[in-house]
GROMACS .gro file of C-alpha atoms in nm:
model
  336
    1MET     CA    1  13.129  -3.350  -6.684
    2LYS     CA    2  13.217  -3.062  -6.451
    3PHE     CA    3  13.516  -2.840  -6.521
    4ARG     CA    4  13.764  -2.847  -6.235
    5LYS     CA    5  14.106  -2.701  -6.166
    6VAL     CA    6  14.414  -2.892  -6.068
    7THR     CA    7  14.786  -2.827  -6.067
    8LEU     CA    8  14.994  -2.960  -6.360
    9ASN     CA    9  15.344  -2.950  -6.217
   10ILE     CA   10  15.383  -2.592  -6.329
   11PRO     CA   11  15.483  -2.357  -6.046
   12SER     CA   12  15.274  -2.038  -6.010
   13PHE     CA   13  15.016  -2.156  -6.253
   14THR     CA   14  14.663  -2.291  -6.170
   15ILE     CA   15  14.596  -2.493  -6.476
   16ALA     CA   16  14.241  -2.542  -6.594
   17VAL     CA   17  14.222  -2.916  -6.670
   18VAL     CA   18  13.943  -3.143  -6.756
   19PHE     CA   19  13.932  -3.501  -6.883
   20VAL     CA   20  13.989  -3.545  -7.255
   21MET     CA   21  13.623  -3.610  -7.323
   22ALA     CA   22  13.543  -3.260  -7.193
   23PHE     CA   23  13.801  -3.091  -7.398
   24SER     CA   24  13.709  -2.917  -7.723
   25CYS     CA   25  13.880  -3.093  -8.005
   26CYS     CA   26  13.808  -3.237  -8.345
   27ALA     CA   27  13.839  -3.603  -8.431
   28GLN     CA   28  14.205  -3.684  -8.482
   29ARG     CA   29  14.294  -3.694  -8.845
   30GLU     CA   30  14.506  -3.983  -8.980
   31VAL     CA   31  14.878  -3.911  -8.913
   32ARG     CA   32  15.087  -3.900  -9.232
   33HIS     CA   33  15.454  -3.963  -9.248
   34ARG     CA   34  15.746  -3.827  -9.470
   35VAL     CA   35  15.524  -3.552  -9.615
   36PRO     CA   36  15.708  -3.288  -9.824
   37LEU     CA   37  15.643  -2.926  -9.721
   38ASN     CA   38  15.484  -2.842 -10.048
   39GLU     CA   39  15.216  -3.107 -10.002
   40ILE     CA   40  15.103  -2.954  -9.673
   41ARG     CA   41  14.806  -2.719  -9.684
   42LEU     CA   42  14.844  -2.475  -9.399
   43SER     CA   43  14.778  -2.101  -9.340
   44ASP     CA   44  15.008  -1.893  -9.114
   45PRO     CA   45  15.285  -2.149  -9.072
   46ALA     CA   46  15.501  -2.092  -8.760
   47ILE     CA   47  15.808  -2.297  -8.660
   48LEU     CA   48  15.947  -2.378  -8.321
   49THR     CA   49  16.307  -2.504  -8.324
   50ASP     CA   50  16.315  -2.714  -8.013
   51LYS     CA   51  16.668  -2.791  -7.892
   52GLU     CA   52  16.560  -3.032  -7.625
   53THR     CA   53  16.403  -3.273  -7.874
   54GLN     CA   54  16.609  -3.170  -8.176
   55THR     CA   55  16.278  -3.135  -8.368
   56TYR     CA   56  16.108  -2.870  -8.571
   57TYR     CA   57  15.737  -2.811  -8.472
   58MET     CA   58  15.508  -2.634  -8.717
   59THR     CA   59  15.172  -2.486  -8.621
   60GLY     CA   60  14.933  -2.254  -8.790
   61THR     CA   61  14.559  -2.213  -8.857
   62GLY     CA   62  14.344  -2.518  -8.769
   63GLY     CA   63  14.480  -2.619  -8.425
   64LEU     CA   64  14.714  -2.879  -8.583
   65LEU     CA   65  15.082  -2.955  -8.537
   66TRP     CA   66  15.340  -3.109  -8.769
   67LYS     CA   67  15.692  -3.220  -8.674
   68SER     CA   68  16.012  -3.276  -8.862
   69LYS     CA   69  16.377  -3.352  -8.793
   70ASP     CA   70  16.513  -3.184  -9.111
   71LEU     CA   71  16.251  -2.932  -9.246
   72LYS     CA   72  16.219  -3.156  -9.558
   73LEU     CA   73  15.976  -3.427  -9.446
   74TRP     CA   74  15.707  -3.384  -9.206
   75GLU     CA   75  15.486  -3.599  -8.978
   76GLY     CA   76  15.129  -3.509  -8.876
   77PRO     CA   77  14.888  -3.354  -8.829
   78TYR     CA   78  14.833  -3.386  -8.457
   79HIS     CA   79  14.565  -3.196  -8.258
   80VAL     CA   80  14.738  -3.026  -7.965
   81ALA     CA   81  14.507  -2.738  -7.847
   82LYS     CA   82  14.278  -2.851  -7.560
   83THR     CA   83  14.034  -2.577  -7.474
   84ASP     CA   84  13.762  -2.557  -7.206
   85PRO     CA   85  13.415  -2.609  -7.373
   86ASN     CA   86  13.256  -2.413  -7.084
   87SER     CA   87  13.474  -2.101  -7.158
   88TRP     CA   88  13.380  -1.808  -7.388
   89MET     CA   89  13.534  -2.021  -7.677
   90GLY     CA   90  13.251  -2.273  -7.670
   91PRO     CA   91  13.283  -2.641  -7.743
   92ASN     CA   92  13.445  -2.624  -8.088
   93PRO     CA   93  13.626  -2.291  -8.150
   94MET     CA   94  13.796  -2.202  -8.472
   95ILE     CA   95  14.166  -2.171  -8.427
   96TRP     CA   96  14.377  -1.932  -8.634
   97ALA     CA   97  14.747  -1.846  -8.656
   98ALA     CA   98  14.888  -2.054  -8.377
   99GLU     CA   99  15.253  -1.995  -8.268
  100LEU     CA  100  15.471  -2.193  -8.025
  101HIS     CA  101  15.706  -2.004  -7.795
  102HIS     CA  102  15.953  -2.152  -7.540
  103TYR     CA  103  15.979  -1.921  -7.228
  104LYS     CA  104  16.107  -2.003  -6.883
  105ASN     CA  105  16.116  -2.377  -6.930
  106LYS     CA  106  15.749  -2.399  -7.052
  107TYR     CA  107  15.590  -2.397  -7.397
  108TYR     CA  108  15.320  -2.154  -7.493
  109TYR     CA  109  15.057  -2.170  -7.761
  110PHE     CA  110  14.958  -1.819  -7.877
  111ALA     CA  111  14.652  -1.839  -8.110
  112THR     CA  112  14.325  -1.679  -8.216
  113PHE     CA  113  14.006  -1.860  -8.111
  114THR     CA  114  13.662  -1.780  -8.256
  115ASN     CA  115  13.322  -1.878  -8.110
  116ARG     CA  116  13.091  -1.851  -8.413
  117ASP     CA  117  12.780  -1.888  -8.191
  118VAL     CA  118  12.847  -1.565  -8.007
  119LYS     CA  119  12.792  -1.234  -8.188
  120ILE     CA  120  12.948  -0.926  -8.026
  121ASP     CA  121  12.866  -0.653  -8.278
  122THR     CA  122  12.730  -0.564  -8.621
  123VAL     CA  123  12.913  -0.301  -8.828
  124ALA     CA  124  12.813  -0.194  -9.176
  125GLY     CA  125  12.605  -0.502  -9.210
  126ASN     CA  126  12.887  -0.733  -9.103
  127ILE     CA  127  12.811  -0.961  -8.800
  128ILE     CA  128  13.121  -0.975  -8.580
  129GLU     CA  129  13.173  -1.301  -8.396
  130ARG     CA  130  13.346  -1.345  -8.059
  131ARG     CA  131  13.708  -1.376  -8.142
  132ALA     CA  132  14.029  -1.310  -7.943
  133SER     CA  133  14.397  -1.389  -7.910
  134HIS     CA  134  14.466  -1.623  -7.618
  135ILE     CA  135  14.750  -1.834  -7.470
  136LEU     CA  136  14.763  -2.207  -7.371
  137VAL     CA  137  15.055  -2.388  -7.197
  138SER     CA  138  15.236  -2.713  -7.197
  139ASN     CA  139  15.538  -2.886  -7.034
  140LYS     CA  140  15.635  -3.028  -7.375
  141ALA     CA  141  15.676  -2.875  -7.725
  142GLU     CA  142  15.441  -3.139  -7.876
  143GLY     CA  143  15.171  -3.054  -7.624
  144PRO     CA  144  14.893  -3.102  -7.529
  145TYR     CA  145  14.839  -2.721  -7.463
  146ILE     CA  146  14.580  -2.642  -7.205
  147PRO     CA  147  14.416  -2.327  -7.046
  148MET     CA  148  14.584  -2.124  -6.777
  149GLU     CA  149  14.458  -1.900  -6.497
  150ASP     CA  150  14.282  -1.617  -6.679
  151GLU     CA  151  13.982  -1.702  -6.901
  152THR     CA  152  14.034  -1.380  -7.116
  153TYR     CA  153  14.338  -1.173  -7.204
  154LEU     CA  154  14.169  -0.905  -7.421
  155PRO     CA  155  13.831  -0.718  -7.410
  156ALA     CA  156  13.538  -0.941  -7.484
  157ASP     CA  157  13.366  -0.671  -7.699
  158LYS     CA  158  13.654  -0.634  -7.942
  159PRO     CA  159  13.762  -0.882  -8.216
  160THR     CA  160  14.132  -0.944  -8.187
  161LEU     CA  161  14.363  -1.179  -8.366
  162ASP     CA  162  14.715  -1.302  -8.444
  163GLY     CA  163  14.871  -1.255  -8.105
  164THR     CA  164  15.244  -1.300  -8.093
  165PHE     CA  165  15.505  -1.286  -7.807
  166TRP     CA  166  15.779  -1.038  -7.724
  167VAL     CA  167  15.996  -0.961  -7.420
  168ASP     CA  168  16.078  -0.594  -7.437
  169THR     CA  169  16.390  -0.413  -7.327
  170ASN     CA  170  16.238  -0.365  -6.984
  171GLY     CA  171  16.239  -0.743  -6.938
  172LYS     CA  172  15.856  -0.761  -6.931
  173PRO     CA  173  15.653  -1.002  -7.151
  174TYR     CA  174  15.397  -0.877  -7.396
  175MET     CA  175  15.137  -0.993  -7.647
  176VAL     CA  176  15.132  -0.801  -7.977
  177TYR     CA  177  14.816  -0.848  -8.165
  178CYS     CA  178  14.571  -0.703  -8.420
  179TYR     CA  179  14.248  -0.523  -8.337
  180GLU     CA  180  14.039  -0.616  -8.636
  181TRP     CA  181  13.936  -0.371  -8.901
  182LEU     CA  182  13.587  -0.526  -8.929
  183GLN     CA  183  13.487  -0.325  -8.612
  184ASN     CA  184  13.715  -0.023  -8.606
  185GLY     CA  185  13.736   0.038  -8.982
  186ASN     CA  186  14.114   0.080  -8.971
  187GLY     CA  187  14.293  -0.217  -8.825
  188THR     CA  188  14.544  -0.150  -8.552
  189MET     CA  189  14.856  -0.317  -8.410
  190GLU     CA  190  14.847  -0.315  -8.026
  191LYS     CA  191  15.041  -0.450  -7.731
  192ILE     CA  192  14.940  -0.559  -7.386
  193GLU     CA  193  15.164  -0.659  -7.090
  194LEU     CA  194  15.143  -1.016  -6.970
  195LYS     CA  195  15.185  -1.161  -6.623
  196PRO     CA  196  15.533  -1.296  -6.553
  197ASP     CA  197  15.403  -1.652  -6.608
  198LEU     CA  198  15.193  -1.547  -6.910
  199SER     CA  199  14.880  -1.679  -6.740
  200GLY     CA  200  14.693  -1.346  -6.799
  201SER     CA  201  14.725  -0.981  -6.909
  202ILE     CA  202  14.799  -0.667  -6.705
  203GLY     CA  203  14.642  -0.335  -6.755
  204GLU     CA  204  14.521  -0.173  -7.076
  205SER     CA  205  14.641  -0.222  -7.432
  206GLU     CA  206  14.854   0.033  -7.609
  207LEU     CA  207  14.827   0.137  -7.980
  208LEU     CA  208  15.151   0.076  -8.183
  209PHE     CA  209  15.022   0.176  -8.530
  210LYS     CA  210  14.718   0.172  -8.763
  211ALA     CA  211  14.682  -0.008  -9.096
  212SER     CA  212  14.660   0.332  -9.264
  213ASP     CA  213  15.013   0.424  -9.147
  214SER     CA  214  15.148   0.182  -9.407
  215PRO     CA  215  15.299   0.348  -9.719
  216TRP     CA  216  15.285   0.029  -9.934
  217SER     CA  217  14.940  -0.125  -9.870
  218ARG     CA  218  14.666  -0.006 -10.110
  219GLU     CA  219  14.298  -0.047 -10.174
  220LYS     CA  220  14.031   0.143 -10.357
  221ASP     CA  221  13.767   0.366 -10.179
  222GLU     CA  222  13.400   0.383 -10.284
  223ASN     CA  223  13.494   0.637 -10.549
  224GLY     CA  224  13.775   0.426 -10.700
  225ASN     CA  225  14.056   0.630 -10.548
  226ASP     CA  226  14.365   0.482 -10.394
  227LYS     CA  227  14.402   0.476 -10.019
  228PRO     CA  228  14.598   0.267  -9.767
  229ASN     CA  229  14.449  -0.078  -9.696
  230LYS     CA  230  14.251  -0.121  -9.367
  231VAL     CA  231  14.383  -0.465  -9.275
  232THR     CA  232  14.652  -0.549  -9.009
  233ASP     CA  233  14.753  -0.914  -8.999
  234GLY     CA  234  15.024  -1.149  -8.874
  235PRO     CA  235  15.265  -0.941  -8.662
  236TYR     CA  236  15.603  -1.093  -8.567
  237LEU     CA  237  15.883  -0.919  -8.374
  238PHE     CA  238  16.254  -0.959  -8.426
  239LYS     CA  239  16.581  -0.795  -8.347
  240THR     CA  240  16.863  -0.740  -8.593
  241GLU     CA  241  17.227  -0.803  -8.503
  242THR     CA  242  17.262  -0.422  -8.445
  243ASN     CA  243  16.978  -0.465  -8.176
  244ARG     CA  244  16.724  -0.277  -8.388
  245ILE     CA  245  16.376  -0.396  -8.317
  246GLY     CA  246  16.158  -0.478  -8.616
  247MET     CA  247  15.817  -0.615  -8.696
  248ILE     CA  248  15.700  -0.800  -9.007
  249TRP     CA  249  15.330  -0.773  -9.068
  250THR     CA  250  15.082  -0.838  -9.352
  251SER     CA  251  14.813  -0.644  -9.538
  252TRP     CA  252  14.705  -0.623  -9.900
  253ILE     CA  253  14.798  -0.433 -10.224
  254TYR     CA  254  14.456  -0.440 -10.386
  255ASP     CA  255  14.387  -0.812 -10.413
  256VAL     CA  256  14.740  -0.931 -10.352
  257TYR     CA  257  14.846  -1.054 -10.004
  258THR     CA  258  15.164  -0.870  -9.912
  259GLN     CA  259  15.400  -0.845  -9.616
  260GLY     CA  260  15.591  -0.537  -9.510
  261VAL     CA  261  15.822  -0.441  -9.229
  262ALA     CA  262  15.847  -0.159  -8.975
  263TYR     CA  263  16.120  -0.058  -8.721
  264SER     CA  264  16.089   0.091  -8.377
  265GLU     CA  265  16.258   0.440  -8.365
  266SER     CA  266  16.290   0.427  -7.990
  267GLY     CA  267  16.433   0.077  -7.975
  268THR     CA  268  16.142  -0.040  -7.760
  269LEU     CA  269  15.813  -0.199  -7.838
  270SER     CA  270  15.632   0.133  -7.789
  271GLY     CA  271  15.787   0.278  -8.101
  272PRO     CA  272  15.713   0.500  -8.281
  273TRP     CA  273  15.707   0.249  -8.568
  274ILE     CA  274  15.856   0.362  -8.898
  275HIS     CA  275  15.742   0.168  -9.200
  276GLU     CA  276  15.963   0.076  -9.490
  277SER     CA  277  15.820   0.205  -9.822
  278ASP     CA  278  15.833  -0.124 -10.001
  279PRO     CA  279  15.714  -0.473  -9.912
  280ILE     CA  280  15.975  -0.713  -9.781
  281THR     CA  281  15.850  -1.036  -9.958
  282PRO     CA  282  15.744  -1.103 -10.321
  283PRO     CA  283  15.368  -1.061 -10.394
  284ASN     CA  284  15.130  -1.325 -10.268
  285PHE     CA  285  15.341  -1.422  -9.968
  286GLY     CA  286  15.254  -1.323  -9.615
  287HIS     CA  287  15.185  -1.386  -9.248
  288GLY     CA  288  15.554  -1.458  -9.186
  289MET     CA  289  15.765  -1.543  -8.880
  290LEU     CA  290  16.140  -1.607  -8.825
  291PHE     CA  291  16.324  -1.899  -8.683
  292LYS     CA  292  16.676  -2.041  -8.685
  293THR     CA  293  16.766  -2.383  -8.807
  294PHE     CA  294  16.976  -2.614  -8.595
  295GLU     CA  295  17.262  -2.513  -8.824
  296GLY     CA  296  17.213  -2.144  -8.742
  297ILE     CA  297  17.049  -2.025  -9.065
  298THR     CA  298  16.771  -1.769  -9.017
  299ILE     CA  299  16.454  -1.856  -9.210
  300MET     CA  300  16.129  -1.680  -9.268
  301SER     CA  301  15.821  -1.903  -9.299
  302VAL     CA  302  15.525  -1.760  -9.499
  303HIS     CA  303  15.226  -1.895  -9.687
  304SER     CA  304  15.111  -1.832 -10.044
  305HIS     CA  305  14.753  -1.831 -10.190
  306LYS     CA  306  14.658  -2.040 -10.486
  307LYS     CA  307  14.320  -2.107 -10.661
  308VAL     CA  308  14.260  -2.475 -10.732
  309ASN     CA  309  13.921  -2.573 -10.880
  310GLY     CA  310  13.771  -2.249 -10.753
  311ARG     CA  311  13.905  -2.302 -10.398
  312THR     CA  312  14.180  -2.110 -10.231
  313ILE     CA  313  14.451  -2.312 -10.078
  314ARG     CA  314  14.747  -2.192  -9.873
  315ILE     CA  315  15.090  -2.349  -9.888
  316PRO     CA  316  15.384  -2.301  -9.644
  317HIS     CA  317  15.717  -2.171  -9.790
  318PHE     CA  318  16.058  -2.096  -9.642
  319TYR     CA  319  16.293  -1.807  -9.732
  320GLU     CA  320  16.644  -1.753  -9.616
  321VAL     CA  321  16.692  -1.402  -9.467
  322ASP     CA  322  16.975  -1.179  -9.353
  323TRP     CA  323  16.958  -0.955  -9.048
  324ILE     CA  324  17.335  -0.900  -8.995
  325GLY     CA  325  17.301  -0.517  -9.052
  326ASP     CA  326  17.025  -0.297  -8.926
  327LYS     CA  327  16.761  -0.425  -9.163
  328LEU     CA  328  16.596  -0.757  -9.237
  329LYS     CA  329  16.648  -0.875  -9.595
  330VAL     CA  330  16.491  -1.169  -9.780
  331VAL     CA  331  16.775  -1.341  -9.961
  332LYS     CA  332  16.636  -1.643 -10.152
  333PRO     CA  333  16.395  -1.940 -10.116
  334TYR     CA  334  16.527  -2.192  -9.871
  335LYS     CA  335  16.567  -2.551  -9.984
  336PRO     CA  336  16.652  -2.780  -9.686
   0.00000   0.00000   0.00000
């Protein structure tokens, strides 16, 4: 079936749409009902609080969506990401770290897509697959989310991941993402300006900071000496009630997944970014984001790692946080 473009009632967008059979998607899993959060296995959990439907939508790695009215019991999973099989992603891309964002009356799906059949580089014996942060769009929070105008947002020869959304003090929209350490040896956090309708990117990316700038992340070099870890993972931007711009992001302390926080000294996305000396969450919790409940409580969602029968599983968790002052603080586990 040929790929064709039509308009999907979205002004200023030319939406790439094909019939369902031509979309890349997996077979629909059986939808479960009244599932407690701790029974869901999900990496990189991200929550959208949707006022229009009075529903919480949870996405993450895997291209699946869960929904809940109270954060206690969940319904899902639903497949919501509809990609073009003729694009660089291929017919069945891996989907990592999806986030939903509501912006100018549309819903956007920021995620990392990997085409394992396309190799872009080999560094230190590691084959690097075609992987990039990308954005899909929908008229509804529950999707489906489909391609927009530009087929690529970031350079094809660089592996990028974990794109997130931010509108800076200049009113312009940006994607903030990681340029992966597998290629550059020292993961970076970068930003790129987006078109006003988010249908593509504008200009070149800008470096925000490197993994080695972190004072808390650690690993061992080839001689067994301590050094900063090389991984940048899971950025998420926020603003405190004193209008201080911060970013939570994740790396490692040796073999422990750990999340830290940095603040922009200039009050803009360009930084410079000053890192807190200590992690912000307990050990083994990371890739966080922030959302508000319908009751106005600010929550951080993260996932933990756990070994079960030799297999690593990842479980979503919620923490209540405080950002009333000029710093973000984790208060306590949140029990809805």
